[in-house]
Amino acid sequence: MEKFSKVKELLASIEADAEKFYNAGNNAAGTRVRKAMQDLKVLAQDIRTEVTEKKNSGK
């Protein structure tokens, strides 16, 4: 559950940068959004792996 909480925190933290990029055209904010999305992707993959391991260990 800890990693899932990190996903929620990461999404909340990039909300302002996403707003700046999409509404104000701030390219630097777009770069920060892209980096955060990559971090989110890695975190999501870690969660997927953890869930699969836990699911398969119960069998």
CSV table of C-alpha atoms in Angstrom, one decimal:
chain,number,residue,atom,x,y,z
A,1,MET,CA,0.0,0.0,0.0
A,2,GLU,CA,3.0,2.3,0.6
A,3,LYS,CA,3.9,2.4,-3.1
A,4,PHE,CA,0.3,3.2,-4.0
A,5,SER,CA,0.4,6.1,-1.7
A,6,LYS,CA,3.5,7.3,-3.4
A,7,VAL,CA,1.7,7.2,-6.7
A,8,LYS,CA,-1.1,9.4,-5.4
A,9,GLU,CA,1.5,11.9,-3.9
A,10,LEU,CA,3.4,12.0,-7.2
A,11,LEU,CA,0.2,12.8,-9.2
A,12,ALA,CA,-0.7,15.5,-6.7
A,13,SER,CA,2.7,17.0,-6.9
A,14,ILE,CA,2.7,17.4,-10.7
A,15,GLU,CA,-0.7,18.9,-11.0
A,16,ALA,CA,0.6,22.4,-10.8
A,17,ASP,CA,3.2,21.8,-13.5
A,18,ALA,CA,0.6,20.1,-15.7
A,19,GLU,CA,-1.6,23.2,-15.4
A,20,LYS,CA,1.4,25.5,-16.2
A,21,PHE,CA,2.3,23.4,-19.3
A,22,TYR,CA,-1.2,23.0,-20.8
A,23,ASN,CA,-2.7,26.3,-19.9
A,24,ALA,CA,0.3,28.7,-19.8
A,25,GLY,CA,2.5,27.0,-22.4
A,26,ASN,CA,5.4,26.8,-19.9
A,27,ASN,CA,7.9,24.3,-21.6
A,28,ALA,CA,10.0,23.8,-18.5
A,29,ALA,CA,6.9,22.7,-16.6
A,30,GLY,CA,6.3,20.2,-19.5
A,31,THR,CA,9.8,18.8,-18.9
A,32,ARG,CA,9.0,18.3,-15.2
A,33,VAL,CA,5.7,16.6,-16.1
A,34,ARG,CA,7.5,14.2,-18.5
A,35,LYS,CA,10.1,13.3,-15.8
A,36,ALA,CA,7.3,12.7,-13.2
A,37,MET,CA,5.4,10.5,-15.7
A,38,GLN,CA,8.5,8.4,-16.2
A,39,ASP,CA,8.9,8.1,-12.4
A,40,LEU,CA,5.2,7.1,-12.3
A,41,LYS,CA,5.7,4.5,-14.9
A,42,VAL,CA,8.6,2.9,-13.0
A,43,LEU,CA,6.6,3.0,-9.8
A,44,ALA,CA,3.6,1.4,-11.4
A,45,GLN,CA,5.7,-1.4,-12.8
A,46,ASP,CA,7.1,-2.0,-9.3
A,47,ILE,CA,3.5,-2.2,-8.0
A,48,ARG,CA,2.6,-4.6,-10.7
A,49,THR,CA,5.5,-6.9,-9.9
A,50,GLU,CA,4.7,-6.8,-6.2
A,51,VAL,CA,1.1,-7.6,-6.8
A,52,THR,CA,2.0,-10.5,-9.1
A,53,GLU,CA,4.4,-11.9,-6.5
A,54,LYS,CA,2.0,-11.7,-3.7
A,55,LYS,CA,-0.8,-13.2,-5.8
A,56,ASN,CA,1.3,-16.1,-6.9
A,57,SER,CA,2.7,-16.8,-3.4
A,58,GLY,CA,-0.8,-17.5,-2.1
A,59,LYS,CA,-1.3,-20.5,-4.4
